[in-house]
PDB file of C-alpha atoms and ligand atoms in Angstrom:
ATOM      1  CA  MET L   1      -7.854   9.011  37.435  1.00 95.00           C
ATOM      2  CA  ILE L   2     -11.523   8.648  36.949  1.00 97.00           C
ATOM      3  CA  LEU L   3     -13.268   8.908  33.297  1.00 98.00           C
ATOM      4  CA  GLN L   4     -16.996   9.173  33.209  1.00 98.00           C
ATOM      5  CA  VAL L   5     -18.090   6.571  30.545  1.00 98.00           C
ATOM      6  CA  ALA L   6     -21.111   6.286  28.463  1.00 98.00           C
ATOM      7  CA  GLY L   7     -20.445   2.780  26.952  1.00 97.00           C
ATOM      8  CA  ILE L   8     -17.635   0.755  25.321  1.00 97.00           C
ATOM      9  CA  GLN L   9     -17.927  -1.182  21.675  1.00 97.00           C
ATOM     10  CA  TYR L  10     -15.159  -3.471  20.915  1.00 95.00           C
ATOM     11  CA  ASP L  11     -15.495  -4.075  17.228  1.00 94.00           C
ATOM     12  CA  SER L  12     -16.349  -0.893  15.293  1.00 96.00           C
ATOM     13  CA  ILE L  13     -15.951  -0.382  11.732  1.00 95.00           C
ATOM     14  CA  VAL L  14     -17.529   2.692  11.339  1.00 94.00           C
ATOM     15  CA  ASP L  15     -15.655   5.073  13.871  1.00 96.00           C
ATOM     16  CA  GLY L  16     -12.233   5.046  11.891  1.00 95.00           C
ATOM     17  CA  PRO L  17     -10.400   2.936   9.877  1.00 94.00           C
ATOM     18  CA  GLY L  18     -10.127  -0.818  10.413  1.00 94.00           C
ATOM     19  CA  ILE L  19     -11.619  -2.707  13.303  1.00 96.00           C
ATOM     20  CA  ARG L  20     -11.776  -0.299  16.600  1.00 97.00           C
ATOM     21  CA  LEU L  21     -12.213  -0.295  20.056  1.00 98.00           C
ATOM     22  CA  VAL L  22     -14.715   2.476  20.607  1.00 98.00           C
ATOM     23  CA  LEU L  23     -15.145   4.295  23.934  1.00 98.00           C
ATOM     24  CA  PHE L  24     -18.157   6.512  24.378  1.00 98.00           C
ATOM     25  CA  VAL L  25     -17.312   8.929  27.071  1.00 98.00           C
ATOM     26  CA  GLN L  26     -20.362  10.466  29.185  1.00 98.00           C
ATOM     27  CA  GLY L  27     -21.199  14.211  28.938  1.00 98.00           C
ATOM     28  CA  CYS L  28     -21.768  16.541  26.007  1.00 98.00           C
ATOM     29  CA  SER L  29     -22.694  20.396  26.303  1.00 98.00           C
ATOM     30  CA  HIS L  30     -23.399  20.354  22.569  1.00 97.00           C
ATOM     31  CA  ARG L  31     -26.736  19.000  22.538  1.00 97.00           C
ATOM     32  CA  CYS L  32     -27.074  18.942  18.624  1.00 97.00           C
ATOM     33  CA  PRO L  33     -30.650  18.719  17.490  1.00 97.00           C
ATOM     34  CA  GLY L  34     -30.537  14.901  15.948  1.00 96.00           C
ATOM     35  CA  CYS L  35     -27.662  13.508  18.002  1.00 96.00           C
ATOM     36  CA  HIS L  36     -27.660   9.974  17.730  1.00 91.00           C
ATOM     37  CA  ASN L  37     -26.430   9.503  21.121  1.00 93.00           C
ATOM     38  CA  PRO L  38     -28.677  11.748  23.376  1.00 96.00           C
ATOM     39  CA  GLU L  39     -28.189   9.304  26.426  1.00 96.00           C
ATOM     40  CA  THR L  40     -24.586  10.714  26.499  1.00 97.00           C
ATOM     41  CA  HIS L  41     -25.471  14.105  27.193  1.00 98.00           C
ATOM     42  CA  ASP L  42     -26.171  14.041  31.146  1.00 97.00           C
ATOM     43  CA  PRO L  43     -22.370  14.434  32.774  1.00 96.00           C
ATOM     44  CA  ARG L  44     -23.749  12.684  35.629  1.00 96.00           C
ATOM     45  CA  GLY L  45     -24.907   9.620  33.813  1.00 96.00           C
ATOM     46  CA  GLY L  46     -22.669   6.837  32.583  1.00 97.00           C
ATOM     47  CA  LYS L  47     -20.297   4.951  34.988  1.00 97.00           C
ATOM     48  CA  PRO L  48     -17.036   6.138  36.330  1.00 98.00           C
ATOM     49  CA  MET L  49     -14.181   4.171  35.316  1.00 98.00           C
ATOM     50  CA  GLU L  50     -10.313   4.229  36.210  1.00 98.00           C
ATOM     51  CA  ILE L  51      -8.073   4.954  33.508  1.00 97.00           C
ATOM     52  CA  VAL L  52      -6.023   1.957  34.891  1.00 96.00           C
ATOM     53  CA  GLN L  53      -8.812  -0.587  34.028  1.00 97.00           C
ATOM     54  CA  LEU L  54      -9.539   1.107  30.761  1.00 97.00           C
ATOM     55  CA  ILE L  55      -6.048   0.516  29.491  1.00 96.00           C
ATOM     56  CA  GLU L  56      -6.044  -3.135  30.896  1.00 96.00           C
ATOM     57  CA  LEU L  57      -9.223  -3.681  28.831  1.00 96.00           C
ATOM     58  CA  ILE L  58      -7.530  -2.139  25.740  1.00 96.00           C
ATOM     59  CA  ASP L  59      -4.352  -4.169  26.184  1.00 94.00           C
ATOM     60  CA  ASN L  60      -6.643  -7.328  26.180  1.00 94.00           C
ATOM     61  CA  CYS L  61      -7.922  -6.501  22.989  1.00 93.00           C
ATOM     62  CA  ASN L  62      -5.663  -8.437  20.610  1.00 87.00           C
ATOM     63  CA  ASN L  63      -7.802  -8.167  17.379  1.00 90.00           C
ATOM     64  CA  ILE L  64      -8.164  -4.156  17.017  1.00 95.00           C
ATOM     65  CA  ASP L  65      -6.514  -1.841  14.735  1.00 94.00           C
ATOM     66  CA  GLY L  66      -7.280   1.115  17.027  1.00 96.00           C
ATOM     67  CA  VAL L  67      -9.086   2.942  19.735  1.00 98.00           C
ATOM     68  CA  THR L  68     -11.647   5.489  18.980  1.00 98.00           C
ATOM     69  CA  ILE L  69     -12.778   8.039  21.853  1.00 98.00           C
ATOM     70  CA  SER L  70     -16.413   9.259  21.124  1.00 97.00           C
ATOM     71  CA  GLY L  71     -19.167  10.881  22.962  1.00 92.00           C
ATOM     72  CA  GLY L  72     -20.274  12.773  24.347  1.00 96.00           C
ATOM     73  CA  GLU L  73     -17.545  15.386  24.105  1.00 98.00           C
ATOM     74  CA  PRO L  74     -14.141  14.150  24.969  1.00 98.00           C
ATOM     75  CA  PHE L  75     -12.686  17.197  25.563  1.00 98.00           C
ATOM     76  CA  GLU L  76     -14.831  18.050  28.568  1.00 98.00           C
ATOM     77  CA  GLN L  77     -13.218  15.545  30.159  1.00 98.00           C
ATOM     78  CA  ALA L  78      -9.731  16.549  28.904  1.00 98.00           C
ATOM     79  CA  GLU L  79      -7.448  15.466  31.601  1.00 98.00           C
ATOM     80  CA  PRO L  80      -8.525  11.910  32.012  1.00 98.00           C
ATOM     81  CA  VAL L  81      -8.900  11.520  28.137  1.00 98.00           C
ATOM     82  CA  ALA L  82      -5.126  12.764  27.821  1.00 98.00           C
ATOM     83  CA  ALA L  83      -4.079  10.174  30.407  1.00 98.00           C
ATOM     84  CA  LEU L  84      -5.759   7.459  27.954  1.00 98.00           C
ATOM     85  CA  ALA L  85      -4.397   8.809  24.815  1.00 98.00           C
ATOM     86  CA  GLY L  86      -1.029   8.541  25.988  1.00 97.00           C
ATOM     87  CA  ALA L  87      -1.092   4.946  27.041  1.00 96.00           C
ATOM     88  CA  VAL L  88      -3.042   4.068  23.690  1.00 96.00           C
ATOM     89  CA  THR L  89      -0.299   5.637  21.457  1.00 95.00           C
ATOM     90  CA  GLU L  90       2.324   4.047  23.671  1.00 94.00           C
ATOM     91  CA  ASN L  91       1.010   0.647  22.940  1.00 91.00           C
ATOM     92  CA  GLY L  92       1.222   1.295  19.502  1.00 92.00           C
ATOM     93  CA  LEU L  93      -2.299   1.819  18.597  1.00 94.00           C
ATOM     94  CA  ASP L  94      -3.446   4.707  16.802  1.00 94.00           C
ATOM     95  CA  LEU L  95      -6.117   6.995  17.906  1.00 98.00           C
ATOM     96  CA  VAL L  96      -9.237   8.768  16.600  1.00 98.00           C
ATOM     97  CA  ILE L  97     -11.083  11.379  18.384  1.00 98.00           C
ATOM     98  CA  TYR L  98     -14.605  12.656  17.911  1.00 98.00           C
ATOM     99  CA  SER L  99     -15.477  16.341  18.945  1.00 98.00           C
ATOM    100  CA  GLY L 100     -18.208  18.427  18.789  1.00 98.00           C
ATOM    101  CA  TYR L 101     -15.779  21.499  18.604  1.00 98.00           C
ATOM    102  CA  TYR L 102     -13.959  22.166  15.359  1.00 98.00           C
ATOM    103  CA  ILE L 103     -10.402  22.035  15.283  1.00 98.00           C
ATOM    104  CA  GLU L 104      -9.806  25.661  14.986  1.00 97.00           C
ATOM    105  CA  ASN L 105     -11.542  26.225  18.388  1.00 97.00           C
ATOM    106  CA  LEU L 106      -9.425  23.430  19.842  1.00 98.00           C
ATOM    107  CA  LEU L 107      -6.039  24.615  18.684  1.00 98.00           C
ATOM    108  CA  LYS L 108      -7.158  27.948  20.557  1.00 97.00           C
ATOM    109  CA  LYS L 109      -8.041  26.029  23.451  1.00 97.00           C
ATOM    110  CA  SER L 110      -5.019  23.934  23.157  1.00 97.00           C
ATOM    111  CA  LEU L 111      -2.937  27.092  23.792  1.00 97.00           C
ATOM    112  CA  ILE L 112      -4.296  27.254  27.372  1.00 98.00           C
ATOM    113  CA  ASP L 113      -5.081  23.983  28.144  1.00 98.00           C
ATOM    114  CA  GLN L 114      -2.035  21.469  28.206  1.00 98.00           C
ATOM    115  CA  ASN L 115      -4.536  18.499  28.291  1.00 98.00           C
ATOM    116  CA  ILE L 116      -6.281  19.625  24.991  1.00 98.00           C
ATOM    117  CA  ASN L 117      -2.773  20.025  23.363  1.00 98.00           C
ATOM    118  CA  SER L 118      -1.735  16.650  24.587  1.00 98.00           C
ATOM    119  CA  ILE L 119      -4.882  14.998  23.229  1.00 98.00           C
ATOM    120  CA  LEU L 120      -4.330  16.650  20.056  1.00 98.00           C
ATOM    121  CA  ALA L 121      -0.547  15.777  19.765  1.00 98.00           C
ATOM    122  CA  LYS L 122      -1.449  11.744  20.375  1.00 98.00           C
ATOM    123  CA  GLY L 123      -4.363  11.518  17.817  1.00 98.00           C
ATOM    124  CA  ARG L 124      -3.919  10.428  14.395  1.00 97.00           C
ATOM    125  CA  LEU L 125      -7.358  11.473  13.278  1.00 97.00           C
ATOM    126  CA  LEU L 126     -10.170  13.911  14.618  1.00 98.00           C
ATOM    127  CA  ILE L 127     -13.721  13.870  13.461  1.00 98.00           C
ATOM    128  CA  ASP L 128     -14.746  17.478  14.097  1.00 98.00           C
ATOM    129  CA  GLY L 129     -17.795  19.714  14.322  1.00 97.00           C
ATOM    130  CA  PRO L 130     -21.290  19.340  15.438  1.00 97.00           C
ATOM    131  CA  PHE L 131     -23.706  17.288  13.938  1.00 97.00           C
ATOM    132  CA  LEU L 132     -26.322  19.543  11.689  1.00 97.00           C
ATOM    133  CA  GLU L 133     -29.428  17.770  10.672  1.00 96.00           C
ATOM    134  CA  ASN L 134     -29.712  19.959   7.767  1.00 96.00           C
ATOM    135  CA  GLU L 135     -26.479  18.533   6.254  1.00 96.00           C
ATOM    136  CA  SER L 136     -26.986  15.029   7.337  1.00 96.00           C
ATOM    137  CA  ASP L 137     -25.511  12.331   4.916  1.00 95.00           C
ATOM    138  CA  LEU L 138     -25.514   8.839   5.819  1.00 90.00           C
ATOM    139  CA  THR L 139     -22.911   8.047   2.734  1.00 93.00           C
ATOM    140  CA  LEU L 140     -20.289   9.595   4.713  1.00 94.00           C
ATOM    141  CA  PRO L 141     -17.308   7.757   5.905  1.00 93.00           C
ATOM    142  CA  PHE L 142     -16.944   7.879   9.624  1.00 95.00           C
ATOM    143  CA  ARG L 143     -19.199  11.022  10.051  1.00 95.00           C
ATOM    144  CA  GLY L 144     -22.875  11.969  10.118  1.00 95.00           C
ATOM    145  CA  SER L 145     -23.214  15.234   8.430  1.00 96.00           C
ATOM    146  CA  ARG L 146     -21.273  17.340   5.738  1.00 96.00           C
ATOM    147  CA  ASN L 147     -20.126  20.241   8.025  1.00 97.00           C
ATOM    148  CA  GLN L 148     -17.719  17.535   9.915  1.00 97.00           C
ATOM    149  CA  ARG L 149     -14.154  16.785   8.825  1.00 97.00           C
ATOM    150  CA  ILE L 150     -11.611  14.332   9.002  1.00 97.00           C
ATOM    151  CA  ILE L 151      -8.752  16.072  10.147  1.00 97.00           C
ATOM    152  CA  ASP L 152      -5.032  14.873  10.077  1.00 97.00           C
ATOM    153  CA  LEU L 153      -3.859  15.568  13.439  1.00 97.00           C
ATOM    154  CA  PRO L 154      -0.257  14.916  13.076  1.00 96.00           C
ATOM    155  CA  ALA L 155       0.078  17.454   9.828  1.00 96.00           C
ATOM    156  CA  THR L 156      -2.142  19.781  11.379  1.00 96.00           C
ATOM    157  CA  MET L 157      -0.228  20.063  14.810  1.00 97.00           C
ATOM    158  CA  ARG L 158       3.202  20.483  12.713  1.00 96.00           C
ATOM    159  CA  THR L 159       1.570  23.340  10.391  1.00 94.00           C
ATOM    160  CA  GLY L 160      -0.686  25.067  13.114  1.00 93.00           C
ATOM    161  CA  LYS L 161      -3.455  25.089  10.371  1.00 93.00           C
ATOM    162  CA  PRO L 162      -6.346  22.448   9.942  1.00 95.00           C
ATOM    163  CA  VAL L 163      -5.331  19.740   7.309  1.00 95.00           C
ATOM    164  CA  GLU L 164      -8.063  17.578   6.289  1.00 95.00           C
ATOM    165  CA  TRP L 165      -7.033  14.011   5.633  1.00 93.00           C
ATOM    166  CA  GLY L 166      -6.420  13.294   2.187  1.00 80.00           C
ATOM    167  CA  ASN L 167      -6.861   9.637   1.601  1.00 54.00           C
ATOM    168  CA  PRO L 168     -10.757   8.743   1.668  1.00 48.00           C
ATOM    169  CA  CYS L 169      -9.711   5.147   0.836  1.00 46.00           C
ATOM    170  CA  PHE L 170      -8.042   4.844   3.983  1.00 45.00           C
ATOM    171  CA  SER L 171      -6.306   1.549   4.082  1.00 44.00           C
ATOM    172  CA  GLU L 172      -2.595   1.576   3.402  1.00 44.00           C
ATOM    173  CA  GLU L 173      -1.536   5.020   4.197  1.00 48.00           C
ATOM    174  CA  LEU L 174      -2.642   4.621   7.978  1.00 44.00           C
ATOM    175  CA  TYR L 175      -1.157   1.307   8.520  1.00 39.00           C
ATOM    176  CA  SER L 176       2.184   1.959   6.842  1.00 38.00           C
ATOM    177  CA  LYS L 177       4.076   2.305  10.086  1.00 32.00           C
TER     178      LYS L 177
HETATM  179  S1  LIG B   1     -21.144  16.783  19.865  1.00 71.81           S
HETATM  180 FE1  LIG B   1     -21.539  14.482  19.242  1.00 71.81          FE
HETATM  181  S2  LIG B   1     -22.514  13.596  20.973  1.00 71.81           S
HETATM  182 FE2  LIG B   1     -22.540  15.678  21.460  1.00 71.81          FE
HETATM  183  S3  LIG B   1     -24.640  16.462  20.947  1.00 71.81           S
HETATM  184 FE3  LIG B   1     -23.246  16.880  19.146  1.00 71.81          FE
HETATM  185  S4  LIG B   1     -23.704  14.755  17.857  1.00 71.81           S
HETATM  186 FE4  LIG B   1     -24.124  14.296  20.070  1.00 71.81          FE
END
């Protein structure tokens, strides 16, 4: 199975808690004005990579706390992203996902798309919503604009309602496995 990939960063500390491998997927139809990754918009760009190849690459990273799937828009390649999400969590790594969709919209989509449901069920945190230039704030952890939220996915999936992550200090709570 192929995922169209825009790039990989191996040691990010700004895309979720701890040190993370960040996979930027290619293709995004949101086209937010002021987007920091405009080169990821064209779905024909980037590089096709096999999911097994990406899993191997993640397996060989010994110093990471988790994996972040960013974009681009991960939910526009839901099938390969769901496969990758499963492999990441089976390996005991926590998963953070970015999306230009709000969680309310993704929950609706998940009712008719099993892959979307699977991604939401595997993830630990979702940074949701489009980047809004007039809400831009560089001081926010993990996100670029004030409308975006850090969603606690296990709690959200349990209750069926959006639950924001309640611990902005983000160290012990996440890693007390
Ligand atoms: S959703 Fe993200 S990648 Fe897509 S245009 Fe908006 S900020 Fe850029």
